[in-house]
Amino acid sequence: MPEAPLLADLIVHHRATPGALLPLLHAVQDAFGHIPSEAVPAIAEALNLSRAEVHGVITYYHHFRQWPAGRHVVQVCQAESCQACGSRALTAAAERIFGCALGQTRADGAVTLEAVYCLGLCAQSPAVQVDERLHARVSEAKLARIAQQLGVQEVAA
Amino acid sequence: MSTVQLFVPRDAAALAAGADEVAEALQAACAQRGVTLNLTRNGSRGLLWLEPLVEVVTPHGRIAYGPVQPEDVPALLDDAHLLTGGFMPEGDVSPSPRPSPTRGEGAMHSKPLSPCGRGVGERGQHTSDDMTVVAHPLRHGVTEQMPYLVMQERLTFRRIGVTDPLSLADYEAHDGWAGLRKALTLTSAELLHEVTHSGLRGRGGAAFPAGIKWKTVAHAHAAQKYVVCNADEGDSGTFADRMVMEGDPFMLIEGMAIAALAVGATQGFIYIRSEYPHALAVMNEAIERASAAGFLGENVLGSGRTFHLHTRKAAGAYVCGEETAMLESLEGKRGIVRAKPPLPALSGLFGQPTVINNVLTLAAVPFILARGAQAYRDYGVGRSHGTLPFQLAGNIKHGGLVEKAFGLSLRELIYGFGGGTRSGRPVKAVQVGGPLGAYVPESLWDVPLDYEAYAAHGAVLGHGGIVVHDDTANLAELARYAFEFCAAESCGKCTPCRIGSTRGVEVMQRIERTAPAGAAPNAAQHAQQLTLLRDLCDTMQHGSLCAMGGMTPYPVLSALNHYPQDFGVAAAPSPQPSPTRGEGAQTQRT
Ligand SMILES: Cc1cc2nc3c(=O)[nH]c(=O)nc-3n(C[C@H](O)[C@H](O)[C@H](O)COP(=O)(O)O)c2cc1C
Ligand code: SF4
Ligand code: FES
């Protein structure tokens, strides 16, 4: 793995923390964008866990990725409050605008479209998060503008 | 011109509505006009349909403008005189207001009142000191006099939106640390008595008395004890925990420090969901500042007492809001529910006695200590003492944070505060208490919001989240969603929840396919599936290890019982539902 020294640093930094696994996995994902499978043995060894235990934790939590995401991550809230304000239709629009299905990364790697369950913006539903940015009261037109600002080209379905 | 003091919130809800862009536009426009600006990024007042809500300090108080978009800024400065709060000396109304093309006449005096807008103190256009008020559609008068705020009883939220969340000086100037200073003069027994006497019950859902939980931990013998704050807030329709962390983080720190003193804990953790990066960042910064100033650490305020506080970032599992799953997660494992006993109060984090409380529970504690238990207890009804920060969400016109004493009604919240639906259509169903809460039909909207009264009607207050659905909602679809959510989020430890939720989705699909009833040859099949649905709910409710599986039947059965027509049980759904929905007949079907 090319970034092995960085991983080693992260391990050194976190290994003494009580309950270190989650903080370490967060640090690895923040650094690499996902948790590379090559990192698992090193993490397991450092924390005195089996690889299966580490793998079990990575796959249990929705937040952790085993593979890199697209260049942009678009998350559309699917929970009740957003449903009450049209998130189903908005999700369909997002699939059209970004050219990929919910839970998928587009073939050209431009976008990963994901479900999210509540962003805490329920008084201004429907809500969307694009990369690190939150958007409230999102309409189809607003979503199209966001796609344009990201420079995401529509792909033919 | 002297320095102008402005407030633009930095709460995630305001940011999502464009607060950063508005702050930049204000800064640029003021620089251009040679005005020195003092811009504070406060928390949100909770009038979320008005975010970004810009406030300007004037001799008459803080004046509110919202929702402000960057393109509104030039007209607000030049025509609406935002920098003086719209106050102009009588007769001096220059520069002559240009009508703003986008905002109607925009300028002087006459304007339609915005819904929850004009301050009660601003009856006329003239103030006592011969000033004229320049009206504007986005101007709402003195913030503190806006009806939405005046009608509230803010104890926990009294500082939020008012102060700079990360300013220790501001916190101190607004009663900050008074509770902790008081706590340091009391014995553990006296502290436990205060919290017990206040009547404070857990705000995270189960409403367990905080004092009793603390007492159990205090009386346990162990070398190490912990205080854990549950900031997982995964429920749809809830955002009060987030607002506390982003808008008044020192209050949570103070509450946790008091809890630590009461039970003898020296370490604390705040478990914050990963969907809340802003809250996490603010809490981290606040902990750092509080530690540097001696409110946390080895020697809290020179008392010789120790309390270290840390944050932990969750990783997107709803069930980790369940307290024992959260402990597993904090220990670095998969967040799977533990069987109780042992109680976390006796064997919690790393096997040690642990207080686990919700953000709002802990945030209520500084007030209780500072003003006395009785002052808190005097709010509320029955055994529900104090206030609950209600969160109005979903299809609602004026969504936001409403802190009120227990005992008001859902109808007052939906219409008195919320102004009805955003879509303008009739309200059909209101889910109270998050995804595991019941759908409450109109016949129950006058029941007082109080834990026991709601329980008596098969509903729960939970975390105080209220999600409004208009008449386009299909309750069968929402019931299916409840199972889907449970299937996706189940920790998998027990069969009724793990398997039952998936079977629930399938049964709901069959019900939706075979409805409406009566249409042969589906009728028998349809009836059979409904029986199966009730059986399944019964099994889940009584056989699940935790409330995830145990309460998923609440949304499902309340939907079926109160909206049978959506399940194809009533004869046929009327295509034009009556706008008043007063007819109780439908709600009594089963
Ligand atoms: C599936 C599930 C999710 C929960 N999520 C939360 C949550 O997000 N926040 C919370 O404070 N309590 C949540 N709870 C309740 C906690 O288990 C626990 O009762 C609470 O943290 C105790 O604090 P309190 O007494 O101050 O309410 C959840 C419970 C269940 C069963
Ligand atoms: S009810 Fe569901 S979430 Fe709770 S312990 Fe059982 S499987 Fe886990
Ligand atoms: S339900 Fe979508 S933001 Fe809360």
JSON list of N, CA, C and O in Angstrom, two decimals, chain B residues 350-372:
[
{"chain": "B", "resi": 350, "resn": "PHE", "atom": "N", "xyz": [-17.07, -0.10, 29.60]},
{"chain": "B", "resi": 350, "resn": "PHE", "atom": "CA", "xyz": [-15.94, -0.91, 30.07]},
{"chain": "B", "resi": 350, "resn": "PHE", "atom": "C", "xyz": [-16.27, -1.62, 31.39]},
{"chain": "B", "resi": 350, "resn": "PHE", "atom": "O", "xyz": [-15.43, -1.78, 32.26]},
{"chain": "B", "resi": 351, "resn": "GLY", "atom": "N", "xyz": [-17.55, -1.97, 31.53]},
{"chain": "B", "resi": 351, "resn": "GLY", "atom": "CA", "xyz": [-17.99, -2.71, 32.70]},
{"chain": "B", "resi": 351, "resn": "GLY", "atom": "C", "xyz": [-18.14, -1.89, 33.98]},
{"chain": "B", "resi": 351, "resn": "GLY", "atom": "O", "xyz": [-18.40, -2.45, 35.05]},
{"chain": "B", "resi": 352, "resn": "GLN", "atom": "N", "xyz": [-18.01, -0.57, 33.86]},
{"chain": "B", "resi": 352, "resn": "GLN", "atom": "CA", "xyz": [-18.06, 0.28, 35.05]},
{"chain": "B", "resi": 352, "resn": "GLN", "atom": "C", "xyz": [-19.41, 1.01, 35.16]},
{"chain": "B", "resi": 352, "resn": "GLN", "atom": "O", "xyz": [-20.10, 1.21, 34.16]},
{"chain": "B", "resi": 353, "resn": "PRO", "atom": "N", "xyz": [-19.77, 1.45, 36.37]},
{"chain": "B", "resi": 353, "resn": "PRO", "atom": "CA", "xyz": [-21.04, 2.18, 36.54]},
{"chain": "B", "resi": 353, "resn": "PRO", "atom": "C", "xyz": [-21.07, 3.43, 35.66]},
{"chain": "B", "resi": 353, "resn": "PRO", "atom": "O", "xyz": [-20.12, 4.21, 35.66]},
{"chain": "B", "resi": 354, "resn": "THR", "atom": "N", "xyz": [-22.16, 3.58, 34.93]},
{"chain": "B", "resi": 354, "resn": "THR", "atom": "CA", "xyz": [-22.22, 4.63, 33.92]},
{"chain": "B", "resi": 354, "resn": "THR", "atom": "C", "xyz": [-23.58, 5.31, 33.89]},
{"chain": "B", "resi": 354, "resn": "THR", "atom": "O", "xyz": [-24.61, 4.64, 33.82]},
{"chain": "B", "resi": 355, "resn": "VAL", "atom": "N", "xyz": [-23.57, 6.63, 33.94]},
{"chain": "B", "resi": 355, "resn": "VAL", "atom": "CA", "xyz": [-24.79, 7.41, 33.69]},
{"chain": "B", "resi": 355, "resn": "VAL", "atom": "C", "xyz": [-24.89, 7.61, 32.19]},
{"chain": "B", "resi": 355, "resn": "VAL", "atom": "O", "xyz": [-23.93, 8.09, 31.57]},
{"chain": "B", "resi": 356, "resn": "ILE", "atom": "N", "xyz": [-26.01, 7.23, 31.60]},
{"chain": "B", "resi": 356, "resn": "ILE", "atom": "CA", "xyz": [-26.24, 7.54, 30.19]},
{"chain": "B", "resi": 356, "resn": "ILE", "atom": "C", "xyz": [-27.49, 8.40, 30.11]},
{"chain": "B", "resi": 356, "resn": "ILE", "atom": "O", "xyz": [-28.56, 8.00, 30.55]},
{"chain": "B", "resi": 357, "resn": "ASN", "atom": "N", "xyz": [-27.32, 9.60, 29.58]},
{"chain": "B", "resi": 357, "resn": "ASN", "atom": "CA", "xyz": [-28.47, 10.48, 29.40]},
{"chain": "B", "resi": 357, "resn": "ASN", "atom": "C", "xyz": [-28.43, 11.15, 28.03]},
{"chain": "B", "resi": 357, "resn": "ASN", "atom": "O", "xyz": [-27.36, 11.36, 27.46]},
{"chain": "B", "resi": 358, "resn": "ASN", "atom": "N", "xyz": [-29.59, 11.51, 27.61]},
{"chain": "B", "resi": 358, "resn": "ASN", "atom": "CA", "xyz": [-29.75, 12.26, 26.37]},
{"chain": "B", "resi": 358, "resn": "ASN", "atom": "C", "xyz": [-29.20, 13.69, 26.54]},
{"chain": "B", "resi": 358, "resn": "ASN", "atom": "O", "xyz": [-29.09, 14.21, 27.66]},
{"chain": "B", "resi": 359, "resn": "VAL", "atom": "N", "xyz": [-28.90, 14.33, 25.43]},
{"chain": "B", "resi": 359, "resn": "VAL", "atom": "CA", "xyz": [-28.40, 15.72, 25.43]},
{"chain": "B", "resi": 359, "resn": "VAL", "atom": "C", "xyz": [-29.34, 16.64, 26.20]},
{"chain": "B", "resi": 359, "resn": "VAL", "atom": "O", "xyz": [-28.91, 17.43, 27.05]},
{"chain": "B", "resi": 360, "resn": "LEU", "atom": "N", "xyz": [-30.65, 16.53, 25.92]},
{"chain": "B", "resi": 360, "resn": "LEU", "atom": "CA", "xyz": [-31.60, 17.47, 26.52]},
{"chain": "B", "resi": 360, "resn": "LEU", "atom": "C", "xyz": [-31.75, 17.24, 28.02]},
{"chain": "B", "resi": 360, "resn": "LEU", "atom": "O", "xyz": [-32.00, 18.18, 28.78]},
{"chain": "B", "resi": 361, "resn": "THR", "atom": "N", "xyz": [-31.61, 15.99, 28.44]},
{"chain": "B", "resi": 361, "resn": "THR", "atom": "CA", "xyz": [-31.69, 15.69, 29.87]},
{"chain": "B", "resi": 361, "resn": "THR", "atom": "C", "xyz": [-30.54, 16.40, 30.58]},
{"chain": "B", "resi": 361, "resn": "THR", "atom": "O", "xyz": [-30.75, 17.11, 31.57]},
{"chain": "B", "resi": 362, "resn": "LEU", "atom": "N", "xyz": [-29.34, 16.21, 30.07]},
{"chain": "B", "resi": 362, "resn": "LEU", "atom": "CA", "xyz": [-28.16, 16.80, 30.70]},
{"chain": "B", "resi": 362, "resn": "LEU", "atom": "C", "xyz": [-28.18, 18.32, 30.58]},
{"chain": "B", "resi": 362, "resn": "LEU", "atom": "O", "xyz": [-27.76, 19.04, 31.49]},
{"chain": "B", "resi": 363, "resn": "ALA", "atom": "N", "xyz": [-28.71, 18.81, 29.46]},
{"chain": "B", "resi": 363, "resn": "ALA", "atom": "CA", "xyz": [-28.73, 20.27, 29.24]},
{"chain": "B", "resi": 363, "resn": "ALA", "atom": "C", "xyz": [-29.73, 20.97, 30.16]},
{"chain": "B", "resi": 363, "resn": "ALA", "atom": "O", "xyz": [-29.63, 22.18, 30.37]},
{"chain": "B", "resi": 364, "resn": "ALA", "atom": "N", "xyz": [-30.69, 20.21, 30.71]},
{"chain": "B", "resi": 364, "resn": "ALA", "atom": "CA", "xyz": [-31.67, 20.83, 31.62]},
{"chain": "B", "resi": 364, "resn": "ALA", "atom": "C", "xyz": [-31.08, 21.01, 33.02]},
{"chain": "B", "resi": 364, "resn": "ALA", "atom": "O", "xyz": [-31.61, 21.78, 33.83]},
{"chain": "B", "resi": 365, "resn": "VAL", "atom": "N", "xyz": [-30.00, 20.31, 33.30]},
{"chain": "B", "resi": 365, "resn": "VAL", "atom": "CA", "xyz": [-29.47, 20.27, 34.68]},
{"chain": "B", "resi": 365, "resn": "VAL", "atom": "C", "xyz": [-28.88, 21.60, 35.17]},
{"chain": "B", "resi": 365, "resn": "VAL", "atom": "O", "xyz": [-29.14, 21.99, 36.32]},
{"chain": "B", "resi": 366, "resn": "PRO", "atom": "N", "xyz": [-28.13, 22.33, 34.34]},
{"chain": "B", "resi": 366, "resn": "PRO", "atom": "CA", "xyz": [-27.60, 23.61, 34.85]},
{"chain": "B", "resi": 366, "resn": "PRO", "atom": "C", "xyz": [-28.70, 24.55, 35.34]},
{"chain": "B", "resi": 366, "resn": "PRO", "atom": "O", "xyz": [-28.56, 25.19, 36.39]},
{"chain": "B", "resi": 367, "resn": "PHE", "atom": "N", "xyz": [-29.82, 24.61, 34.62]},
{"chain": "B", "resi": 367, "resn": "PHE", "atom": "CA", "xyz": [-30.93, 25.46, 35.05]},
{"chain": "B", "resi": 367, "resn": "PHE", "atom": "C", "xyz": [-31.46, 25.00, 36.41]},
{"chain": "B", "resi": 367, "resn": "PHE", "atom": "O", "xyz": [-31.71, 25.80, 37.30]},
{"chain": "B", "resi": 368, "resn": "ILE", "atom": "N", "xyz": [-31.60, 23.68, 36.56]},
{"chain": "B", "resi": 368, "resn": "ILE", "atom": "CA", "xyz": [-32.15, 23.13, 37.80]},
{"chain": "B", "resi": 368, "resn": "ILE", "atom": "C", "xyz": [-31.27, 23.50, 38.99]},
{"chain": "B", "resi": 368, "resn": "ILE", "atom": "O", "xyz": [-31.76, 23.90, 40.05]},
{"chain": "B", "resi": 369, "resn": "LEU", "atom": "N", "xyz": [-29.98, 23.42, 38.78]},
{"chain": "B", "resi": 369, "resn": "LEU", "atom": "CA", "xyz": [-29.07, 23.76, 39.88]},
{"chain": "B", "resi": 369, "resn": "LEU", "atom": "C", "xyz": [-29.05, 25.27, 40.14]},
{"chain": "B", "resi": 369, "resn": "LEU", "atom": "O", "xyz": [-29.08, 25.72, 41.29]},
{"chain": "B", "resi": 370, "resn": "ALA", "atom": "N", "xyz": [-29.03, 26.03, 39.06]},
{"chain": "B", "resi": 370, "resn": "ALA", "atom": "CA", "xyz": [-28.91, 27.48, 39.21]},
{"chain": "B", "resi": 370, "resn": "ALA", "atom": "C", "xyz": [-30.18, 28.09, 39.81]},
{"chain": "B", "resi": 370, "resn": "ALA", "atom": "O", "xyz": [-30.11, 28.97, 40.66]},
{"chain": "B", "resi": 371, "resn": "ARG", "atom": "N", "xyz": [-31.34, 27.63, 39.34]},
{"chain": "B", "resi": 371, "resn": "ARG", "atom": "CA", "xyz": [-32.59, 28.27, 39.79]},
{"chain": "B", "resi": 371, "resn": "ARG", "atom": "C", "xyz": [-33.34, 27.45, 40.84]},
{"chain": "B", "resi": 371, "resn": "ARG", "atom": "O", "xyz": [-34.37, 27.88, 41.34]},
{"chain": "B", "resi": 372, "resn": "GLY", "atom": "N", "xyz": [-32.87, 26.26, 41.11]},
{"chain": "B", "resi": 372, "resn": "GLY", "atom": "CA", "xyz": [-33.54, 25.42, 42.11]},
{"chain": "B", "resi": 372, "resn": "GLY", "atom": "C", "xyz": [-34.49, 24.43, 41.48]},
{"chain": "B", "resi": 372, "resn": "GLY", "atom": "O", "xyz": [-35.14, 24.72, 40.46]}
]
